[in-house]
mmCIF file of C-alpha atoms in Angstrom:
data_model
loop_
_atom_site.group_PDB
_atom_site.id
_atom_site.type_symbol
_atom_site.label_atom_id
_atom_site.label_comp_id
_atom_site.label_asym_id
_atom_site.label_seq_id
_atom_site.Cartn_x
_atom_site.Cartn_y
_atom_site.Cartn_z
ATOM 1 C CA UNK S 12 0.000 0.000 0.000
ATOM 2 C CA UNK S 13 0.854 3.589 -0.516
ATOM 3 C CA UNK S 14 0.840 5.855 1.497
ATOM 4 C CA UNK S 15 2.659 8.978 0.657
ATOM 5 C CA UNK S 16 1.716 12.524 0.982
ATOM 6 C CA UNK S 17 1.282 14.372 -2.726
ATOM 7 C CA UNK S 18 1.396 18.302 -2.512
ATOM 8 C CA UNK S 19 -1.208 19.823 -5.184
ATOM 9 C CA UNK S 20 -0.468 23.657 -6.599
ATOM 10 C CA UNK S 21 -3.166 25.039 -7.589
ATOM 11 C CA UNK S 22 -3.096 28.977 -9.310
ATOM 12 C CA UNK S 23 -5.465 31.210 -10.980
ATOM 13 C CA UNK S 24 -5.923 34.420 -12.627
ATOM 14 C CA UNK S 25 -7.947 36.488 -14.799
ATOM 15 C CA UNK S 26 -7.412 37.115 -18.402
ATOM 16 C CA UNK S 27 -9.972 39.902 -19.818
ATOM 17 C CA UNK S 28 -13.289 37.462 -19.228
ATOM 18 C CA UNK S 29 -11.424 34.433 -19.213
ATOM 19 C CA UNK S 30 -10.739 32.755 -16.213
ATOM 20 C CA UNK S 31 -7.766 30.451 -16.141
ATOM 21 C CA UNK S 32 -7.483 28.205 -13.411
ATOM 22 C CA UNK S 33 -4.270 25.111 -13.285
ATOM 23 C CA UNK S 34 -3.491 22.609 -10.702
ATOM 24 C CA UNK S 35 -0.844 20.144 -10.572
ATOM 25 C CA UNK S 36 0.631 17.775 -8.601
ATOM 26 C CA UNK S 37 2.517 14.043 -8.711
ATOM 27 C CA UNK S 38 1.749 10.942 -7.874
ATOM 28 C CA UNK S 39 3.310 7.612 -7.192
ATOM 29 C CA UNK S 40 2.346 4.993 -8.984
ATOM 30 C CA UNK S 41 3.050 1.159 -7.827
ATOM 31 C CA UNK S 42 0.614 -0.328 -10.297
ATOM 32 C CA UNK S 43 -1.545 0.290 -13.427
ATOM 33 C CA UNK S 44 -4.975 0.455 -11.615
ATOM 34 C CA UNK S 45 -3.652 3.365 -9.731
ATOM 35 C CA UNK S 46 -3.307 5.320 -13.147
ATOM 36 C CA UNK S 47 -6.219 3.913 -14.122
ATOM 37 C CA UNK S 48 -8.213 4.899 -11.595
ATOM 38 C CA UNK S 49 -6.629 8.032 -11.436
ATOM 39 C CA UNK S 50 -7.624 8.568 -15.366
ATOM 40 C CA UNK S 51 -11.444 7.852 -14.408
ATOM 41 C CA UNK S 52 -11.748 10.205 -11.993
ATOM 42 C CA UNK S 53 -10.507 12.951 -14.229
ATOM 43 C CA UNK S 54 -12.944 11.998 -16.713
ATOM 44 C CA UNK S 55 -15.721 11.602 -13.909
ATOM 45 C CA UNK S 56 -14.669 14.867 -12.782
ATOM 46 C CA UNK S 57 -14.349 16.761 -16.153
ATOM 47 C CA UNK S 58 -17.609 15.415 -17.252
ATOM 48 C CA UNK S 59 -18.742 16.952 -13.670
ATOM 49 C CA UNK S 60 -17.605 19.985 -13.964
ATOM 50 C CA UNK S 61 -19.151 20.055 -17.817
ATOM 51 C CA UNK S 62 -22.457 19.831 -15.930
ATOM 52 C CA UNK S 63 -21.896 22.625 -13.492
ATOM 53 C CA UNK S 64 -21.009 24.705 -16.425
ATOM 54 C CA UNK S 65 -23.680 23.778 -18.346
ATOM 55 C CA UNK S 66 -26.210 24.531 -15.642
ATOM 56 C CA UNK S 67 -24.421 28.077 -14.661
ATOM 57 C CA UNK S 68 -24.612 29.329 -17.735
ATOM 58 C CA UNK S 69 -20.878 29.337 -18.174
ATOM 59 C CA UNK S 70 -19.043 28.546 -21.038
ATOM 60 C CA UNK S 71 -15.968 26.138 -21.077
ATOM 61 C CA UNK S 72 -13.424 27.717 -23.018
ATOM 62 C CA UNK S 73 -11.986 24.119 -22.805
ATOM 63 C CA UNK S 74 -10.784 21.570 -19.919
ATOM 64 C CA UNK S 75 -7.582 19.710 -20.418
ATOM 65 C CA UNK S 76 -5.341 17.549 -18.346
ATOM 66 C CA UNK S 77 -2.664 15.597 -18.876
ATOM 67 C CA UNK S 78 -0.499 12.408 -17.056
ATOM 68 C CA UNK S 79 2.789 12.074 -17.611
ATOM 69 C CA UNK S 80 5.173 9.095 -16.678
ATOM 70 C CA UNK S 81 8.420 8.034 -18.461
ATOM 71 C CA UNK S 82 8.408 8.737 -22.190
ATOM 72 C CA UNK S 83 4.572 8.321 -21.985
ATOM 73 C CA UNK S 84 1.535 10.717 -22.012
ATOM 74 C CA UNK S 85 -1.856 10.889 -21.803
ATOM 75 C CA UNK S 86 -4.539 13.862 -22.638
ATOM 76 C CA UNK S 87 -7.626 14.492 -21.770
ATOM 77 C CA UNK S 88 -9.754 17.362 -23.182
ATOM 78 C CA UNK S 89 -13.688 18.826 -23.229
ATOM 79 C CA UNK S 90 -14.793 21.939 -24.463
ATOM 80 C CA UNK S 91 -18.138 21.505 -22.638
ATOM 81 C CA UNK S 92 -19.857 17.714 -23.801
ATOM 82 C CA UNK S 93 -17.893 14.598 -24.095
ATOM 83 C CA UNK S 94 -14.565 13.504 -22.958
ATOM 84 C CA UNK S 95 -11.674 13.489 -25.696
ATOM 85 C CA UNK S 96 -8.567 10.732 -24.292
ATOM 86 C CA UNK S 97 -5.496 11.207 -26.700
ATOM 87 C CA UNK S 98 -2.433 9.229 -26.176
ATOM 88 C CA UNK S 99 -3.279 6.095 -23.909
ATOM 89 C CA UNK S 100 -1.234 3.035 -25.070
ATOM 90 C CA UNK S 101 0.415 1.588 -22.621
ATOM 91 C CA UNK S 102 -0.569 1.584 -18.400
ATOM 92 C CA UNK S 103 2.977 1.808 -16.344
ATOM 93 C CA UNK S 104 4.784 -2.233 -16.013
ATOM 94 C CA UNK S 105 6.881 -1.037 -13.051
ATOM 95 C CA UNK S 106 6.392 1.275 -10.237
ATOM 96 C CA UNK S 107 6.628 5.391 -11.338
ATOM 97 C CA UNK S 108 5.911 8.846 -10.553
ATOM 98 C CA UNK S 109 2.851 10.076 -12.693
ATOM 99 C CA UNK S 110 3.034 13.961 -13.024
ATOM 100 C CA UNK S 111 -0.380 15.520 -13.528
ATOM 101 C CA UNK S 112 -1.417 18.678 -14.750
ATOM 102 C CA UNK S 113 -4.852 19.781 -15.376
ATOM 103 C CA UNK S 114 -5.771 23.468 -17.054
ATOM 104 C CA UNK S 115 -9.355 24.906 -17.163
ATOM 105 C CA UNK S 116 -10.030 28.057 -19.429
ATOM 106 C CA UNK S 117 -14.047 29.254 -18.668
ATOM 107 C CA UNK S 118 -15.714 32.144 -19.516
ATOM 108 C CA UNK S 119 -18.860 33.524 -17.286
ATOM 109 C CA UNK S 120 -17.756 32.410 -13.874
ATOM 110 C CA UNK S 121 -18.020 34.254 -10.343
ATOM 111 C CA UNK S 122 -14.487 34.418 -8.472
ATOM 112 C CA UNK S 123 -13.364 31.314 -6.516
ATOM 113 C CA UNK S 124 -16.049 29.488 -8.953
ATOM 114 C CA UNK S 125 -13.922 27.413 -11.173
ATOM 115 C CA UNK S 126 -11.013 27.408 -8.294
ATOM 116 C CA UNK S 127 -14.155 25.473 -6.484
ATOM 117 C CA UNK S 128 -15.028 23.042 -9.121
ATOM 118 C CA UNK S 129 -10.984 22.192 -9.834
ATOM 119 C CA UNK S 130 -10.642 21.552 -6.144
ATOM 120 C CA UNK S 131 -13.512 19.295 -6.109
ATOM 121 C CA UNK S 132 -12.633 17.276 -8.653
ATOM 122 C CA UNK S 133 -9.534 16.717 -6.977
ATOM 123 C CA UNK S 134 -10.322 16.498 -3.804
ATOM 124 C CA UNK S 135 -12.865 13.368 -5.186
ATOM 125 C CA UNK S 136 -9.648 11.587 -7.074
ATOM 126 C CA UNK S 137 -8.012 11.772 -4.015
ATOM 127 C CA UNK S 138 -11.021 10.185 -1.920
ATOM 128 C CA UNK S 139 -10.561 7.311 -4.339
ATOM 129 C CA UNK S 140 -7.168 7.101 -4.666
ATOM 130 C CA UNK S 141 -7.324 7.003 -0.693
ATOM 131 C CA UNK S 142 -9.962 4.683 -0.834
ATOM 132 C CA UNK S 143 -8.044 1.967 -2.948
ATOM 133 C CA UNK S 144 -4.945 3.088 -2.069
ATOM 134 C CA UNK S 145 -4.113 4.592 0.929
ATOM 135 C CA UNK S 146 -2.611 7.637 -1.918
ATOM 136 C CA UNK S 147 -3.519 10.608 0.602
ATOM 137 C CA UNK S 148 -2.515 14.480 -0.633
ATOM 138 C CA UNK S 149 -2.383 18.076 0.501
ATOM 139 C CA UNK S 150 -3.560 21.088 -1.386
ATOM 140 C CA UNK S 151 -1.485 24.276 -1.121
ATOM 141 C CA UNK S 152 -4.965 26.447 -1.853
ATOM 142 C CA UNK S 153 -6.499 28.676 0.636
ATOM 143 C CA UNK S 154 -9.816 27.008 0.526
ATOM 144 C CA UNK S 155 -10.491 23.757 0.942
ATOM 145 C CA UNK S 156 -14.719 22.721 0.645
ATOM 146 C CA UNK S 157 -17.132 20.403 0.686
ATOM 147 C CA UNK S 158 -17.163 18.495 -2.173
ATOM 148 C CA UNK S 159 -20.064 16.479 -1.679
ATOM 149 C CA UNK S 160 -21.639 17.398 -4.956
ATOM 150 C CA UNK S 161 -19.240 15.386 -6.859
ATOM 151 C CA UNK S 162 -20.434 12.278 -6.666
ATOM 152 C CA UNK S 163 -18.433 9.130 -6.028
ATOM 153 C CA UNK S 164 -18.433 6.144 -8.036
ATOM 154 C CA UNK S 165 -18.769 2.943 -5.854
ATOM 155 C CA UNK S 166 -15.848 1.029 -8.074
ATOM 156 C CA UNK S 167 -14.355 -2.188 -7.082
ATOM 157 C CA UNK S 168 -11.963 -2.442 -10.131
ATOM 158 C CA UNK S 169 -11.214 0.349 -12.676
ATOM 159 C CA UNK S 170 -11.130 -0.634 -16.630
ATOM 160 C CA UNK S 171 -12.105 1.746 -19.284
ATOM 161 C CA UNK S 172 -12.060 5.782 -18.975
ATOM 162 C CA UNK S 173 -15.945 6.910 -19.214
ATOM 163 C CA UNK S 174 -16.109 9.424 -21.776
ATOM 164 C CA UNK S 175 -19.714 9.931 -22.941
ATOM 165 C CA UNK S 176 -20.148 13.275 -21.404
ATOM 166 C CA UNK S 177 -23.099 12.085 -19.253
ATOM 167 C CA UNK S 178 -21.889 13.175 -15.766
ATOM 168 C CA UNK S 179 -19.943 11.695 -12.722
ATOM 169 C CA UNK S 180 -23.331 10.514 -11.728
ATOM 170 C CA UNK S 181 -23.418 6.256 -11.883
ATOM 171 C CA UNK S 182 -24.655 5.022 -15.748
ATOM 172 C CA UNK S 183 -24.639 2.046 -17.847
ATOM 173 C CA UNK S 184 -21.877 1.520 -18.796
ATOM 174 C CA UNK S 185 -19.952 1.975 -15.388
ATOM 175 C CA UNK S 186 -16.655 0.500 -14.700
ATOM 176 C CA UNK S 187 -15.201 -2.445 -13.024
ATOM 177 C CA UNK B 4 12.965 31.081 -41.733
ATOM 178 C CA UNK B 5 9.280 31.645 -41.638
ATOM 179 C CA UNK B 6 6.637 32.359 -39.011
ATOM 180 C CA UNK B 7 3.084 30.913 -38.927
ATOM 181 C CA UNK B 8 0.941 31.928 -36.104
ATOM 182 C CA UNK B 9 -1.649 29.713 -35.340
ATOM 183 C CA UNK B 10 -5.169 31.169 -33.338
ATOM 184 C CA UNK B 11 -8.309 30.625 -32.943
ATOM 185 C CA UNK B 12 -10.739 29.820 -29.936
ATOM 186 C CA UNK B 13 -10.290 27.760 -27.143
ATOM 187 C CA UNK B 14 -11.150 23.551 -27.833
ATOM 188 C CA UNK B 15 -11.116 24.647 -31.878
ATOM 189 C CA UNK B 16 -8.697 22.393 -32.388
ATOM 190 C CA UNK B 17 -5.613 23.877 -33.427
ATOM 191 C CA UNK B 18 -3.248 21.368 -31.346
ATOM 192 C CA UNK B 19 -4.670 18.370 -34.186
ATOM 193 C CA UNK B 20 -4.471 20.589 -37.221
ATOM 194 C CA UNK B 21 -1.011 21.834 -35.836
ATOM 195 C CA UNK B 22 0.671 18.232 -35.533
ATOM 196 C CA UNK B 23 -0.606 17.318 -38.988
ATOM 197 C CA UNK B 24 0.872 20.541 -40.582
ATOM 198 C CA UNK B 25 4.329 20.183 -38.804
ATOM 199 C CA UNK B 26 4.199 16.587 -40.404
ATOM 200 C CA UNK B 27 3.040 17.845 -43.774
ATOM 201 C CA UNK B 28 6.403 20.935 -43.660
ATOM 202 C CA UNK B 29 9.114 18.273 -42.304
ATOM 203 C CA UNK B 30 8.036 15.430 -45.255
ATOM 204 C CA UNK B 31 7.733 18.310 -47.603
ATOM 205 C CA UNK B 32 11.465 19.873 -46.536
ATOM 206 C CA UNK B 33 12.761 16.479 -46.134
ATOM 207 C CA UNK B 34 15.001 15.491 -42.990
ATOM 208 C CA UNK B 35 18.043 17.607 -42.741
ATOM 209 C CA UNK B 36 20.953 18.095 -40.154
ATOM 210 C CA UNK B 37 18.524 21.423 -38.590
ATOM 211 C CA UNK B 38 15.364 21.181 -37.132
ATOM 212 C CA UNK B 39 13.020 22.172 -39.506
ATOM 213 C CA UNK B 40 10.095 22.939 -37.517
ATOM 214 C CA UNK B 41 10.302 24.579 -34.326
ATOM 215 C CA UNK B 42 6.860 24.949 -32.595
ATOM 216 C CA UNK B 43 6.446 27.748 -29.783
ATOM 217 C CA UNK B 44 3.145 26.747 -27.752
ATOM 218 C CA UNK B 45 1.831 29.245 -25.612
ATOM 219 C CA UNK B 46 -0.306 28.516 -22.431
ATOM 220 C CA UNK B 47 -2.292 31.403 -20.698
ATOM 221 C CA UNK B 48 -2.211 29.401 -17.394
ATOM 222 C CA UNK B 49 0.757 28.189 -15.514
ATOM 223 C CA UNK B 50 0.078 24.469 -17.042
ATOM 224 C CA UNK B 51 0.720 23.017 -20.759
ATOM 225 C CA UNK B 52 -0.904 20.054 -21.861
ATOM 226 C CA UNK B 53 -1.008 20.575 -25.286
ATOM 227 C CA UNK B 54 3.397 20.599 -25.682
ATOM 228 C CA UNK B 55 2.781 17.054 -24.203
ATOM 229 C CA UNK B 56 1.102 15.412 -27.203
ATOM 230 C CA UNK B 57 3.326 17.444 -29.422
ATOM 231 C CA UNK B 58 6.644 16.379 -28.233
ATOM 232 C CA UNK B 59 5.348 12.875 -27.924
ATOM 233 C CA UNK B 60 4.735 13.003 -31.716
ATOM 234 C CA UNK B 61 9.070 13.666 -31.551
ATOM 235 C CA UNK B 62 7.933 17.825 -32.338
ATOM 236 C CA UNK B 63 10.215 20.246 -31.343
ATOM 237 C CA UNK B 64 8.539 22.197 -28.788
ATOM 238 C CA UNK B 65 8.996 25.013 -26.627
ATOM 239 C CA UNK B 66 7.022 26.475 -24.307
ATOM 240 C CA UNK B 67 5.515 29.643 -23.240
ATOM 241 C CA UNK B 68 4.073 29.522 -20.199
ATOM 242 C CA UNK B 69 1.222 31.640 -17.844
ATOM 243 C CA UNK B 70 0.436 34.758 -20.011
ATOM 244 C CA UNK B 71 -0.803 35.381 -23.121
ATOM 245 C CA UNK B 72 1.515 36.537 -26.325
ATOM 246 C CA UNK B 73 -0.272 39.067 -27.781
ATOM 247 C CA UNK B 74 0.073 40.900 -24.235
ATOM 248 C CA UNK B 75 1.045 40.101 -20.915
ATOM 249 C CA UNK B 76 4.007 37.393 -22.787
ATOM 250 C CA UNK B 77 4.754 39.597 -26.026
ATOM 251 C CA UNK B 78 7.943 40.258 -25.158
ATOM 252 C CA UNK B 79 8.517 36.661 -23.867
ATOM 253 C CA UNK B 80 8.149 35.844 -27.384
ATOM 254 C CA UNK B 81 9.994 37.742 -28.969
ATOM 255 C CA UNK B 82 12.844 36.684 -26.911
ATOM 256 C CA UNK B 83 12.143 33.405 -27.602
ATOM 257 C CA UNK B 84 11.559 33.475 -31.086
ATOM 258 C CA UNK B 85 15.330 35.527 -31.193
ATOM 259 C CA UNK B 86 16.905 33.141 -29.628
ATOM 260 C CA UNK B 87 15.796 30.169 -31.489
ATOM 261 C CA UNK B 88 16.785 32.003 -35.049
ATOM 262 C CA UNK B 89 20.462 31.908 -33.198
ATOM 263 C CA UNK B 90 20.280 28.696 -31.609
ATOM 264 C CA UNK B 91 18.586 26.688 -34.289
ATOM 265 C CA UNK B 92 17.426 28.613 -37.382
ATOM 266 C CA UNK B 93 15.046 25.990 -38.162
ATOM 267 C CA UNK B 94 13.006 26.431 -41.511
ATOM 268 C CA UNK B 95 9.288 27.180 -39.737
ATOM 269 C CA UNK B 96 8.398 28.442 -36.391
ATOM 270 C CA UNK B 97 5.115 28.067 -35.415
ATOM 271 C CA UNK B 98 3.416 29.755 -32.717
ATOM 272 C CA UNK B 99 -0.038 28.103 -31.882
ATOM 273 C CA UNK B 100 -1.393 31.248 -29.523
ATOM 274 C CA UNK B 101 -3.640 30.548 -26.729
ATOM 275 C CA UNK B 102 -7.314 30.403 -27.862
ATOM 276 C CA UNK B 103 -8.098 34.075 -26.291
ATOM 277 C CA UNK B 104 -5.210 35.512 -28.157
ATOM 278 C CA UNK B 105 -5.953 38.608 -30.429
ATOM 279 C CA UNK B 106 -3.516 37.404 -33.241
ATOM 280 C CA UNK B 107 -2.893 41.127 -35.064
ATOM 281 C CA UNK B 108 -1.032 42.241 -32.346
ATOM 282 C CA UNK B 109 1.490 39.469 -31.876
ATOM 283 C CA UNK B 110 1.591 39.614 -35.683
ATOM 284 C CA UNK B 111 2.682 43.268 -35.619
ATOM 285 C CA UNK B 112 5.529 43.117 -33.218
ATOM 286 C CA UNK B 113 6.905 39.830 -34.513
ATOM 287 C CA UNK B 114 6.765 41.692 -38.453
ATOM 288 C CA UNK B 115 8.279 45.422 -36.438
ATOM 289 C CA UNK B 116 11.015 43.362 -34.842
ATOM 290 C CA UNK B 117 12.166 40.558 -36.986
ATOM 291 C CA UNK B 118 10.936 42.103 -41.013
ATOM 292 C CA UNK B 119 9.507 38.932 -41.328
ATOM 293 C CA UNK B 120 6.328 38.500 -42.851
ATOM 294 C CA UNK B 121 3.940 36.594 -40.757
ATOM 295 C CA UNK B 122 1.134 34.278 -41.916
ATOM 296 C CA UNK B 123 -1.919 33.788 -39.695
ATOM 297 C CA UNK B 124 -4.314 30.565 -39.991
ATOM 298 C CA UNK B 125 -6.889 30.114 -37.762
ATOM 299 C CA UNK B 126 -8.892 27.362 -36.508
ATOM 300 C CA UNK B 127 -12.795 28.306 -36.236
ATOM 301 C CA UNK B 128 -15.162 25.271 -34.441
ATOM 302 C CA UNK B 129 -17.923 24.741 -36.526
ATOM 303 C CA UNK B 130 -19.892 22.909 -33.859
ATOM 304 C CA UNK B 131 -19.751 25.642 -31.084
ATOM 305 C CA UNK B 132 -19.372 28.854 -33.643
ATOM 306 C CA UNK B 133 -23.126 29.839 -32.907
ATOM 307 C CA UNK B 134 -22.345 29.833 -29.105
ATOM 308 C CA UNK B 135 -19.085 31.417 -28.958
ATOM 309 C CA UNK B 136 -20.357 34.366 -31.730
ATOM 310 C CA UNK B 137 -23.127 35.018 -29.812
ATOM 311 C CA UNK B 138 -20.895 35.242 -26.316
ATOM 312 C CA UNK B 139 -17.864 36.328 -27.351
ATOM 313 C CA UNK B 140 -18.358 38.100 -30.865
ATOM 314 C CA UNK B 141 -15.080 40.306 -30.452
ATOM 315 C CA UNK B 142 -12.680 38.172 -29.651
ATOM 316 C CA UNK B 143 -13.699 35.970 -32.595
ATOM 317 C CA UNK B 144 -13.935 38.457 -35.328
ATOM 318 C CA UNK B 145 -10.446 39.597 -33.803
ATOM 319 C CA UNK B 146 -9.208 36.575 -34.121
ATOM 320 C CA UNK B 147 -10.245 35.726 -37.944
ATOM 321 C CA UNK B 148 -9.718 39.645 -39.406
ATOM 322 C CA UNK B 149 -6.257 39.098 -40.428
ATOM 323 C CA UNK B 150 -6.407 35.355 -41.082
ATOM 324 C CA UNK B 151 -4.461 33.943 -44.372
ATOM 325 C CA UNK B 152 -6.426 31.253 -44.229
ATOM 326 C CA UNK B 153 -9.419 29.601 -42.142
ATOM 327 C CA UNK B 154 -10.036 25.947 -41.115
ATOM 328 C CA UNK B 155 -13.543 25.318 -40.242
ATOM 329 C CA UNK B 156 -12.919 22.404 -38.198
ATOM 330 C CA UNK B 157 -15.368 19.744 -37.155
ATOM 331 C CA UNK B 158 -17.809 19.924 -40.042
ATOM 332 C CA UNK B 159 -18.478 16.420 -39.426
ATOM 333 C CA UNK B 160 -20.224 17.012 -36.362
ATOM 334 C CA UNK B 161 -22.764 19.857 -38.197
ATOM 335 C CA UNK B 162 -24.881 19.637 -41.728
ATOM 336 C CA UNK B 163 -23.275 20.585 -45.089
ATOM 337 C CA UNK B 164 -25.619 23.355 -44.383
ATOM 338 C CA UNK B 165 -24.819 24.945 -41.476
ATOM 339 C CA UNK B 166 -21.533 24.730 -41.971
ATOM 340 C CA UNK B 167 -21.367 26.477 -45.323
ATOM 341 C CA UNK B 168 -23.548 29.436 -42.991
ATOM 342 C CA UNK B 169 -21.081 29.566 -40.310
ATOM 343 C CA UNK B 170 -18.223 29.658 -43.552
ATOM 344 C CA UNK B 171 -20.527 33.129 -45.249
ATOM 345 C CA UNK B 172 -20.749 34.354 -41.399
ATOM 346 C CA UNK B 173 -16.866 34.143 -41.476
ATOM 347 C CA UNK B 174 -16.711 35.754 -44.390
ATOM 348 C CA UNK B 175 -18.289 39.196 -43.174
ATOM 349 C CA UNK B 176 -15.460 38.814 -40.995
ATOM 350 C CA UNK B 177 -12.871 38.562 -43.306
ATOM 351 C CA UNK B 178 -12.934 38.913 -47.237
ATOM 352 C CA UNK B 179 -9.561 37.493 -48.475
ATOM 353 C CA UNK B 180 -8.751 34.684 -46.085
ATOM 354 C CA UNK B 181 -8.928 30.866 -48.126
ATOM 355 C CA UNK B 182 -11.764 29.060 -46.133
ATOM 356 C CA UNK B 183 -11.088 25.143 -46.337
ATOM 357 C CA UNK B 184 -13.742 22.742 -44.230
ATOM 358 C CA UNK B 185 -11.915 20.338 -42.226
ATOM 359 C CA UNK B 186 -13.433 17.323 -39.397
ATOM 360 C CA UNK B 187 -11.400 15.913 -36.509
ATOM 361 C CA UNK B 188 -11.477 12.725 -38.102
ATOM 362 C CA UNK B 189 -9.877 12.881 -41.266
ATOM 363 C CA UNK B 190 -6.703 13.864 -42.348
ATOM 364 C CA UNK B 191 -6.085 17.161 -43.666
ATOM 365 C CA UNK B 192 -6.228 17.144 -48.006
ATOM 366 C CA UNK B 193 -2.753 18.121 -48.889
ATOM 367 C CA UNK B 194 -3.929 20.337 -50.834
ATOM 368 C CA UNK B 195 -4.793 23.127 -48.192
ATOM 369 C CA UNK B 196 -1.291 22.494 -46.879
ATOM 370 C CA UNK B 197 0.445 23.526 -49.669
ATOM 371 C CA UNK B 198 -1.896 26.116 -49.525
ATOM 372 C CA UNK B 199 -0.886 27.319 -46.077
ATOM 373 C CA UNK B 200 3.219 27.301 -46.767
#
């Protein structure tokens, strides 16, 4: 089991109406279902956050992240509907440090909005990564929150990445 | 060497049309001893996904990081793009701007300080253009008033229709530019490429 502590930096700032809001932190990886479990959640959570937008009125200039590990990378991308995964050939054979970035552009969003949303959908990897894990983390932004209203899938295993836009909320075609 | 600037709006897809064109110049050039492409990506934010995919396609990428080029980084840039002419010299440099990037500007300083002429394509999202003109209707015609050329990307995922009205909407916007249709699923015709360079 893991059980190291991963430090998350998150910054954001305003560009004319955009707001542009990046987190990143790293993450050791011991084997593949950690990565993919880890690339779930991001899709859970992008397709989350697509939701939030959609319901707020604001627009999603788009919503990427990335994983990095050796010579390998994998991208994940929305501008508002379904889940775009570029890149995903191989999961890690040996243990490895993932390095994960994830970059929101929106347009229409109150201050400490998006900031909210980003550090939910983290904060909700984590509880899984915890959950399976023991993978705990520590966020170097000022406010922590609830983040009750992303919801949790109850996995037992982790296969595919769910893509189809329809929300972090359980559906069909749900994993493991 | 020569300077394309890429723009357009955020999730347009210029990272996709960008890999296939740096494929299309290095075949075209041929391998030589110098890079021939050298692609400057610039985020807005203080993370870059997109230089990932890139340099996993074995592109030569640099990065610009947390501000935009056409203000806050300008002068990043032009640092940058001086000291890859004397590191490298590479054939093409290609700067894909961040999506809210107002293009003439970064255009004008790169032509004032270098006296090279600077070509602009842009990317325009067929799927979302109703949205984004009706939100954001400066930014966009900013960013296709100077274009060279347009790619009206995703076409597959509209009717022939409506995407030959968002391509005579464009065209209020900008008189001269080539307009090509392009999806996200098929290669690029050749054709527009040699267009473009």
């Amino acid at each position: 089991m893991n059980s190291q502590s991963n430090k998350v930096t998150m910054n954001s700032k305003l560009h004319d109406e955009a707001r542009v809001v990046s987190a990143k932190f790293e993450l050791l990886c011991e084997r593949p279902e950690v990565l993919k479990t880890l690339l779930n959640r991001l899709a859970a959570g992008m397709n989350t956050i697509n939701l939030w937008a959609d319901d707020c009125g604001v627009i999603i200039g788009h919503l990427k992240g990335y994983v990095t590990w050796n010579d390998e990378a994998v991208m994940l991308s929305t501008t508002g509907e379904e889940i775009q995964v570029k890149g995903l050939h191989n999961y890690p054979d040996a243990p490895c440090v993932l390095d994960v970035g994830l970059a929101a552009i929106v347009f229409g969003a109150r201050q400490g909005e998006m900031e909210k949303q980003l550090e939910g959908l983290i904060a909700t990897l984590f509880d899984a990564l915890a959950a399976r894990f023991s993978i705990e983390y520590e966020s170097d932004h000022a406010h922590r929150h609830d983040h009750a209203h992303h919801h949790d899938h109850a996995h037992d295993g982790e296969s595919e990445i769910c893509t189809c836009g329809e929300s972090g909320h359980n559906h069909g075609h749900e994993h493991g | 060497m020569r300077i394309l600037l890429l723009g357009g709006f955020l999730g347009s897809g210029k990272t996709s049309i960008l890999l296939q064109l740096a494929k299309h110049i290095i075949s075209k050039e041929g391998k030589s001893g110098s890079t021939t492409v050298m692609i400057i990506e610039n985020e807005i934010g203080d993370v870059s996904v997109d230089d990932k995919l890139l340099i996993s396609q074995g592109l030569a990428v640099r990065d610009l990081f947390s501000g935009c080029a056409c203000c806050t980084s300008g002068g990043d840039l032009l640092m940058d793009i001086q000291k890859i002419k004397d590191e490298i010299n590479p054939k093409w440099i290609i700067i894909e701007a961040t999506g809210v990037a107002y293009p003439r500007q970064i255009k004008e300083s790169i032509e004032m300080y270098f006296h090279i002429p600077v070509k602009i394509l842009c990317v325009a999202d067929a799927k979302r253009w109703k949205r984004l003109r009706r939100a954001m209707s400066q930014l966009i015609e900013a960013q296709l008033e100077l274009a060279d050329c347009i790619l009206l990307n995703k076409v597959d995922l509209v009717s022939e229709e409506e995407a030959d009205a968002v391509l005579a909407d464009i065209r209020t916007f900008n008189e001269n530019a080539v307009l090509h249709k392009t999806t996200g699923i098929l290669p690029v015709d050749e054709a527009v490429w040699e267009a473009i360079v």
